[in-house]
Coordinates of C-alpha atoms and ligand atoms in Angstrom, one line a residue:
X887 CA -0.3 14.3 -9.3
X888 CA 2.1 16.4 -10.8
X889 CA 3.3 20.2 -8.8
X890 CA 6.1 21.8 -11.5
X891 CA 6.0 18.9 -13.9
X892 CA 7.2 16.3 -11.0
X893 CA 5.0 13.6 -9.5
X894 CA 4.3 14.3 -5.6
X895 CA 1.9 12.8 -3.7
X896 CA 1.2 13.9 -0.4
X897 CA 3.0 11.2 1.7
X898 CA 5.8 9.0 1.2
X899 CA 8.1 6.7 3.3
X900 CA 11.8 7.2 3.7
X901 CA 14.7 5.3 5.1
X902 CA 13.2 1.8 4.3
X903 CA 10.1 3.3 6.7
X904 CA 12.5 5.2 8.7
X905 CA 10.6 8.4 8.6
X906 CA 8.2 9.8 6.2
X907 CA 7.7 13.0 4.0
X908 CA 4.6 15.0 3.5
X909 CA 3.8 18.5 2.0
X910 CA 3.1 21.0 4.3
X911 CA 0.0 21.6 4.0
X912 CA -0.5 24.7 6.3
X913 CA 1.7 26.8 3.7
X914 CA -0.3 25.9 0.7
X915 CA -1.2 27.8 -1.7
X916 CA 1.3 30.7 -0.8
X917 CA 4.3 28.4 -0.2
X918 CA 5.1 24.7 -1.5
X919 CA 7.4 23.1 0.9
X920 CA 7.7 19.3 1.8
X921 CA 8.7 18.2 5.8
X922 CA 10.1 15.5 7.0
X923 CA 8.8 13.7 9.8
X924 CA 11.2 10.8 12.2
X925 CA 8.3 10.7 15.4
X926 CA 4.8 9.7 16.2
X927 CA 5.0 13.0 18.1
X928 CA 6.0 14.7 14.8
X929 CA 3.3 13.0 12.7
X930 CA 0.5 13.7 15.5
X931 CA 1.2 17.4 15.7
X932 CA 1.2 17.6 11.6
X933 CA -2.2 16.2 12.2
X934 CA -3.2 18.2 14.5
X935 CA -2.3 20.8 13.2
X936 CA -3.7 20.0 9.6
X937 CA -0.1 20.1 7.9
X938 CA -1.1 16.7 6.6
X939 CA -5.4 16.6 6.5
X940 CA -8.5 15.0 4.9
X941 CA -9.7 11.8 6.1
X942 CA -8.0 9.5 3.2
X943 CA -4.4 11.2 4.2
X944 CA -5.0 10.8 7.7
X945 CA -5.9 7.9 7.7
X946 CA -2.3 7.0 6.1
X947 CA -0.6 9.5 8.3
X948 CA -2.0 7.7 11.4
X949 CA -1.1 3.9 9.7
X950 CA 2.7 5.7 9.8
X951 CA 2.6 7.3 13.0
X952 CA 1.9 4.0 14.1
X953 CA 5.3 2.7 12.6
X954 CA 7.2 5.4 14.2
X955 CA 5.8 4.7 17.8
X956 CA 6.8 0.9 17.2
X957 CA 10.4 1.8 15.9
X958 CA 10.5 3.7 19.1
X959 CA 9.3 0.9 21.2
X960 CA 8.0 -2.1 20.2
X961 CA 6.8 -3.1 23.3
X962 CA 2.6 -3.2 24.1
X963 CA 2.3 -0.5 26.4
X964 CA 4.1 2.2 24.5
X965 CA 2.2 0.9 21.5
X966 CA -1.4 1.3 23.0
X967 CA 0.0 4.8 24.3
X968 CA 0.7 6.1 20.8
X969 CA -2.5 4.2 19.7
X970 CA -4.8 6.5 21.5
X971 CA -2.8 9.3 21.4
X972 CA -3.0 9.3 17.9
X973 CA -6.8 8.2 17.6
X974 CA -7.4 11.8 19.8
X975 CA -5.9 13.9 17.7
X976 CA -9.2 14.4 15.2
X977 CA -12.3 13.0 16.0
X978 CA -14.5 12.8 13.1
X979 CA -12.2 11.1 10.0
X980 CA -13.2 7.9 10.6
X981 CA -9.8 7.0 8.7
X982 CA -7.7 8.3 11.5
X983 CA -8.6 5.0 13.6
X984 CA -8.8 2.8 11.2
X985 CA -5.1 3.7 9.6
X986 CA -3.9 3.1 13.2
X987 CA -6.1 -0.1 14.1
X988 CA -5.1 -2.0 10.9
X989 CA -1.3 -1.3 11.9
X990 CA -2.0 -2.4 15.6
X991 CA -4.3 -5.0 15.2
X992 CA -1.5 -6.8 12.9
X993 CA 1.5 -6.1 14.6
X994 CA 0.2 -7.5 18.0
X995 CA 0.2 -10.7 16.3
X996 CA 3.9 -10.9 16.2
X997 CA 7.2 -10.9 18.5
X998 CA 7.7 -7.3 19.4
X999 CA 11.2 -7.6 17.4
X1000 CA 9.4 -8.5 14.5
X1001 CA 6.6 -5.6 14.5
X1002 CA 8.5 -2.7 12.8
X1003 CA 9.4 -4.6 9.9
X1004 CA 5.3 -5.5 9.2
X1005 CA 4.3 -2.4 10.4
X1006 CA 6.2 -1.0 7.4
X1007 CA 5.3 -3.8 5.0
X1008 CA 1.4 -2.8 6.1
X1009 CA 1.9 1.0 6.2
X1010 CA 3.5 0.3 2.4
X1011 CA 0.9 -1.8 1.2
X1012 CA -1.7 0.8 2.7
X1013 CA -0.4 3.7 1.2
X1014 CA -0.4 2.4 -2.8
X1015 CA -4.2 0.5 -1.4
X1016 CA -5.4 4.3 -1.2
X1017 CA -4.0 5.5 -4.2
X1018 CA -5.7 2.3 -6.3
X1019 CA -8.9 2.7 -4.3
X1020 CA -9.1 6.9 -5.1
X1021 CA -8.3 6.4 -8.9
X1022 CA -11.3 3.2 -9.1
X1023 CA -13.4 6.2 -7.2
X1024 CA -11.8 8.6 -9.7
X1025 CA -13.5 5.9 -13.0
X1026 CA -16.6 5.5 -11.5
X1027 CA -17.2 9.5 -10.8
X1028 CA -16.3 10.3 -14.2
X1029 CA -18.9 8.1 -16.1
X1030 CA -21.6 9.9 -13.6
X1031 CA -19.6 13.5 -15.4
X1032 CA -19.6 11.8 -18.7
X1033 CA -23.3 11.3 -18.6
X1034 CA -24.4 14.8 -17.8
X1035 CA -22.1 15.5 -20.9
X1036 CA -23.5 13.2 -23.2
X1037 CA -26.9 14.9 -22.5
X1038 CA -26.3 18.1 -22.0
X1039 CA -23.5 18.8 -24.8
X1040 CA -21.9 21.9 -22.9
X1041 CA -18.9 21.6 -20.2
X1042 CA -20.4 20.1 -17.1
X1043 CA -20.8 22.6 -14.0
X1044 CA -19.6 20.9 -10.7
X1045 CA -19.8 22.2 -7.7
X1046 CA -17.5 21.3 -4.6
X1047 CA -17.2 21.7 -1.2
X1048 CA -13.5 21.5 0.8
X1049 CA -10.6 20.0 -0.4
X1050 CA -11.0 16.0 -2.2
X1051 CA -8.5 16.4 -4.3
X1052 CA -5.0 14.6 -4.3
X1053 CA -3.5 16.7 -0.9
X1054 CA -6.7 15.0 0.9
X1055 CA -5.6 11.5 -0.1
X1056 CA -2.4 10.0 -0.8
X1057 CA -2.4 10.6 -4.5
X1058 CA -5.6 11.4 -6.8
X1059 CA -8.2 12.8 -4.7
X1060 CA -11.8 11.3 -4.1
X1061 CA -14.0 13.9 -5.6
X1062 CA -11.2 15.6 -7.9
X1063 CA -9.9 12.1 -9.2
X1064 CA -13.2 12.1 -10.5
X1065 CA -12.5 15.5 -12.2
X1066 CA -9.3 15.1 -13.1
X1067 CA -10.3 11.3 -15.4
X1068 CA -13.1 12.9 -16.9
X1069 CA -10.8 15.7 -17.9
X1070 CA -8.4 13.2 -18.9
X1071 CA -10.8 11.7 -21.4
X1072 CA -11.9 15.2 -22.8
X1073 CA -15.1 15.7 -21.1
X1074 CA -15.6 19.4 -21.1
X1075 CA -15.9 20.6 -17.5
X1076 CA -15.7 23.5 -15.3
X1077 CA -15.8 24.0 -11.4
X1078 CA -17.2 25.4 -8.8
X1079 CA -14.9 25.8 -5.6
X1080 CA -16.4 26.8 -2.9
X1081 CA -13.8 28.7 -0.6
X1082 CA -14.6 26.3 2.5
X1083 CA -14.3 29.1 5.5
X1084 CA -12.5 28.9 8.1
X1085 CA -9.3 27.0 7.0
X1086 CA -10.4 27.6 3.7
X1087 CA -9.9 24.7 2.2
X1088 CA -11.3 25.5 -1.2
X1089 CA -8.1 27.6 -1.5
X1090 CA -6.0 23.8 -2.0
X1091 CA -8.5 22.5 -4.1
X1092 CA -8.2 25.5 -6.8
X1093 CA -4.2 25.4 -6.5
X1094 CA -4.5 21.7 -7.4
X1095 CA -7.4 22.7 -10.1
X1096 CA -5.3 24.9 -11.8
X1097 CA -2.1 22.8 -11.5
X1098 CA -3.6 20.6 -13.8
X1099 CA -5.5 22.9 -16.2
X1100 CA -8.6 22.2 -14.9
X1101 CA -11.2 25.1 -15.5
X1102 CA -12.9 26.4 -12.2
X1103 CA -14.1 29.8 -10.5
X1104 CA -13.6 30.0 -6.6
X1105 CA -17.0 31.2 -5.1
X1106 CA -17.8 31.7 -1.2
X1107 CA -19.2 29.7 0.5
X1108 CA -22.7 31.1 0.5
X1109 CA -23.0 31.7 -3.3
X1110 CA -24.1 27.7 -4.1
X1111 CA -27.8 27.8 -3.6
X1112 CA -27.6 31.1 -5.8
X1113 CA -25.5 29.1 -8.7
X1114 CA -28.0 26.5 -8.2
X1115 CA -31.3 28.2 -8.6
X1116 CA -29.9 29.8 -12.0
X1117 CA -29.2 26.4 -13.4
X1118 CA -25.1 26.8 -13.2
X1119 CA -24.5 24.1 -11.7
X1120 CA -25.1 20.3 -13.2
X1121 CA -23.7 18.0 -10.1
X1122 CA -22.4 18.4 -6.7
X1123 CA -19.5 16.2 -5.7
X1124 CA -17.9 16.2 -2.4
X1125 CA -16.0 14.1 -0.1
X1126 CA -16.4 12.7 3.3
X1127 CA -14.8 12.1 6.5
X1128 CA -17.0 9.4 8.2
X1129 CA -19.9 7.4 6.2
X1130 CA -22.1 5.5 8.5
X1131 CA -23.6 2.5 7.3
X1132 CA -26.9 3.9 6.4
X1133 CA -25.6 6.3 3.8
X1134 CA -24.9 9.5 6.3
X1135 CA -22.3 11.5 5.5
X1136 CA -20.0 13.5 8.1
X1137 CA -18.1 16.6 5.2
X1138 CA -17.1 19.9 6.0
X1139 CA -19.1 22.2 7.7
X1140 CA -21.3 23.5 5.0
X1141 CA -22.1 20.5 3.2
X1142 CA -25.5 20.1 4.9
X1143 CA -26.5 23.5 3.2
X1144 CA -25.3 22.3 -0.2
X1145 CA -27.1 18.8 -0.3
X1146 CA -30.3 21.0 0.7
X1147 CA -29.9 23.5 -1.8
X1148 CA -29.4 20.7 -4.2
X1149 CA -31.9 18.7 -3.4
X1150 CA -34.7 21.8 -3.7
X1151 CA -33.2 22.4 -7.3
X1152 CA -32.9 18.6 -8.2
X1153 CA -29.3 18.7 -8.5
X1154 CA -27.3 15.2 -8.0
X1155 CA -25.1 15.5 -4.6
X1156 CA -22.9 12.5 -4.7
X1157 CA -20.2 11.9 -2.2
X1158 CA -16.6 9.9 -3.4
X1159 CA -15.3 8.2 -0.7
X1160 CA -12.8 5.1 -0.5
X1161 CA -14.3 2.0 2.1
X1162 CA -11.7 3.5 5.0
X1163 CA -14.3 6.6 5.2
X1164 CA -17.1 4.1 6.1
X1165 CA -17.8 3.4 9.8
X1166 CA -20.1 0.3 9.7
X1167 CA -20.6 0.8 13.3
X1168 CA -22.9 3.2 13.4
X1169 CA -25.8 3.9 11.0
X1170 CA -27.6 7.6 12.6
X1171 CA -24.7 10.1 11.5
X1172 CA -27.0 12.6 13.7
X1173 CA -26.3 11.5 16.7
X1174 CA -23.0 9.0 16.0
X1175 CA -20.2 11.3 14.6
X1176 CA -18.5 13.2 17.0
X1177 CA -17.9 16.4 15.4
X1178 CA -14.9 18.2 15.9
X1179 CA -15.0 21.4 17.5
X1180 CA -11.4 23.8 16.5
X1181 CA -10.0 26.7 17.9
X1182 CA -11.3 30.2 18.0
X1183 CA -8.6 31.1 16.3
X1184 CA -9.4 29.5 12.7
X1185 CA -12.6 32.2 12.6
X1186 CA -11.0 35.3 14.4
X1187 CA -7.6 35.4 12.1
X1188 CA -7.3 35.0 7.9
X1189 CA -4.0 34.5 6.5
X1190 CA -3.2 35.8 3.3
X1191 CA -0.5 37.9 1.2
X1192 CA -0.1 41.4 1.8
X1193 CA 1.0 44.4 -0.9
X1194 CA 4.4 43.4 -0.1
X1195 CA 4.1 39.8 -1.0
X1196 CA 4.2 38.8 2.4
X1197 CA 2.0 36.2 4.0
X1198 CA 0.7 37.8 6.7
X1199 CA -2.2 36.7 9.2
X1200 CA -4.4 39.3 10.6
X1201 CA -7.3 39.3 13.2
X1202 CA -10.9 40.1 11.6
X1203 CA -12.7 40.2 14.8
X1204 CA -11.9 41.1 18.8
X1205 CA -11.0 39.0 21.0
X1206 CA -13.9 39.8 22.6
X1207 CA -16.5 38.3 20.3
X1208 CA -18.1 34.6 21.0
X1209 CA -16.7 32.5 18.4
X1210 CA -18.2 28.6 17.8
X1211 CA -16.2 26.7 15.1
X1212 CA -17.6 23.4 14.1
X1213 CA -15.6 21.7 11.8
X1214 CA -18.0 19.4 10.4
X1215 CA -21.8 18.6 9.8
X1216 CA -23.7 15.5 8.7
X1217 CA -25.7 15.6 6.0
X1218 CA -28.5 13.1 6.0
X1219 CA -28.6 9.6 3.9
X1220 CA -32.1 10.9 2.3
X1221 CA -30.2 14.3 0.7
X1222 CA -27.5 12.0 -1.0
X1223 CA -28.4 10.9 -4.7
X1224 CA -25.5 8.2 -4.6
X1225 CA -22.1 7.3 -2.6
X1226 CA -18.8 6.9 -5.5
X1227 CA -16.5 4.2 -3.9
X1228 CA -13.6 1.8 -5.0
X1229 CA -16.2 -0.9 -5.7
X1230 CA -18.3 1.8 -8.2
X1231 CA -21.6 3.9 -7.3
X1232 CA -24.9 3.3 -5.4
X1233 CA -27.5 4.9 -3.3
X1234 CA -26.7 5.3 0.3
X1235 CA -29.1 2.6 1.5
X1236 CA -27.1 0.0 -0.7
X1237 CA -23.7 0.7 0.7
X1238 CA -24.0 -2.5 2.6
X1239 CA -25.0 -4.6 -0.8
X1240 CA -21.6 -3.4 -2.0
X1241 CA -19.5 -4.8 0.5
X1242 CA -21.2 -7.1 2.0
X1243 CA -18.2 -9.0 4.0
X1244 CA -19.1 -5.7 6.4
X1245 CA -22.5 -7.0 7.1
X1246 CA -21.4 -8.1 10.6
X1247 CA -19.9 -4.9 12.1
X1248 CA -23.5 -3.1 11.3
Ligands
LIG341 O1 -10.5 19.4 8.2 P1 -9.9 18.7 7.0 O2 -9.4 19.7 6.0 O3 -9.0 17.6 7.3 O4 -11.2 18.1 6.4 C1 -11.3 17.0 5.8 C2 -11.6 17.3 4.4 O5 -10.7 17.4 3.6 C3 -12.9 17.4 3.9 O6 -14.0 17.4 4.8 C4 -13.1 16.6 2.6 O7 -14.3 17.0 2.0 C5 -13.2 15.1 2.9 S1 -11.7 14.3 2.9 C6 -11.3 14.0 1.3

């Protein structure tokens, strides 16, 4: 997507693989900076750290932190080191392991002189996978939009949770690509962004919203069920971090309380996710997903800019106060109307059905 008129996406390889680029993502939306990154060191504190985050991107990030481990050393041991090293850094994105596995499960295959050269090859061909796979989840959302339009005859009211958009994948988004074609083919639309406490996420997804002209209204977090009830809001897209293979969906925390407000007003709550976010592993989401559990500090401190136009980060609570910060929640299969994938839409209890050559793993 386009920031000032020039195509970025959020990652990118440099130096024939050498080292790779992302935007800083801890900045945004007070600062746009980009970072270069030469280490698997580098690349796991940016994830950690959620300078590069969302499950799509991490996944990608991890594929490329496995490149720079094996241009360090190409050797097994050092390779399995970064491997789990890397696989710790955020528990719930299913995409973190499987952007790492794909990279080590191929490069084991060959001489360990060999192995940089595919890793990047792989991490290449990974990268421009996600960015195909998020604009075929981008299509399919949008007919899903252009069907509330064609009965409704009014600009379509979506609401969203987090950040799906383009800085969450590689390019595109998984719920905002969706957006973003059905504004490209002149469905009238507006959204709702919900502000996505504590790392307030929601803050990204309205920068990239109104990058691109797209008409929205940020809203906290707790304002959705109200929206709802009053008939403001036509859909509910969000994204998801891990899918299992009966339709669960690990999202952002606050995502359960959406899909259950939704579901006592009828609204649809479909989740856009590319086949990297599903773990056919496991199918109870309940007990399954490990959810990750943050620091203290992403609930006692906001950040923001002060009168002088400074961004400044102050406490909002003592020190003394318990503090609990879950990052994520499942929501169930039975609260989800349908699951947006590369390979188009269905319920969650058909996500087998569509990619069947998974049927194994389950
Ligand atoms: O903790 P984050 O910001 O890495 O969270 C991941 C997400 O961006 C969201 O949960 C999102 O809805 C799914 S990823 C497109």
């Amino acid at each position: 997507m386009k920031v000032d008129g020039i195509h970025t996406r959020s990652i990118w390889s440099l130096d024939n693989g050498q080292a790779v680029g992302i935007v800083d993502q801890t900045l945004l939306p007070f600062k746009f900076e980009k970072k270069i990154l030469r280490t698997w060191r580098e690349i796991q504190e940016a994830i950690g750290n959620m300078r590069v985050r969302g499950a799509p991107l991490i996944g990608i990030a991890g594929a490329w932190g496995m490149v720079m481990a094996i241009k360090e050393s190409p050797e097994d041991e050092a390779i399995h080191e970064a491997r789990s090293a890397l696989i710790a850094t955020r528990p719930t994105a299913v995409d973190l392991q499987w952007g790492v596995d794909r990279i080590v499960t191929r490069v084991m295959s060959f001489e360990p002189h060999e192995r940089f050269n595919e890793a990047v090859r792989l991490a290449e061909k990974m990268t421009q996978e996600n960015v195909i796979a998020n604009r075929a989840i981008g299509t399919h959302g949008a007919k899903l939009i252009a069907q509330i339009y064609a009965q409704k005859r009014e600009p379509v009211n979506i609401l969203t949770h987090c950040n799906a958009g383009w800085l969450a994948t590689v390019d595109f988004g998984t719920a905002l690509s969706a957006i973003y074609i059905a504004m490209e083919q002149g469905i009238p639309l507006h959204v709702w962004v919900d502000e996505t406490r504590p790392r307030n996420q929601g803050l990204l997804t309205a920068w990239e919203l109104a990058a691109h002209g797209v008409p929205h209204t940020l809203i906290v977090d707790n304002a959705g069920g109200h929206l709802m009830q009053h008939r403001d809001v036509d859909m509910v897209i969000v994204g998801a971090d891990r899918i299992t293979s009966a339709g669960d969906v690990a999202n952002k925390i606050g995502t359960y309380l959406k899909a259950l407000a939704a579901r006592d007003m009828d609204v649809p709550f479909y989740v856009a996710a590319p086949s990297s976010t599903i773990d056919w592993s496991i199918s109870d989401g309940k007990h399954g997903i490990t959810i990750e559990n943050r620091s203290a500090d992403e609930i006692r401190y906001v950040t923001g800019v002060n009168e002088q136009g400074q961004v400044e980060r102050v406490a909002i609570v003592g020190a003394d106060t318990n503090v609990e910060n879950p990052a994520f929640d499942v929501t169930p299969a039975r609260l989800v109307t349908a699951i947006i994938t590369e390979r188009g839409v269905c319920s969650p209890e058909d996500l087998m059905q569509l990619f069947p050559e998974e049927a194994h793993q389950a």
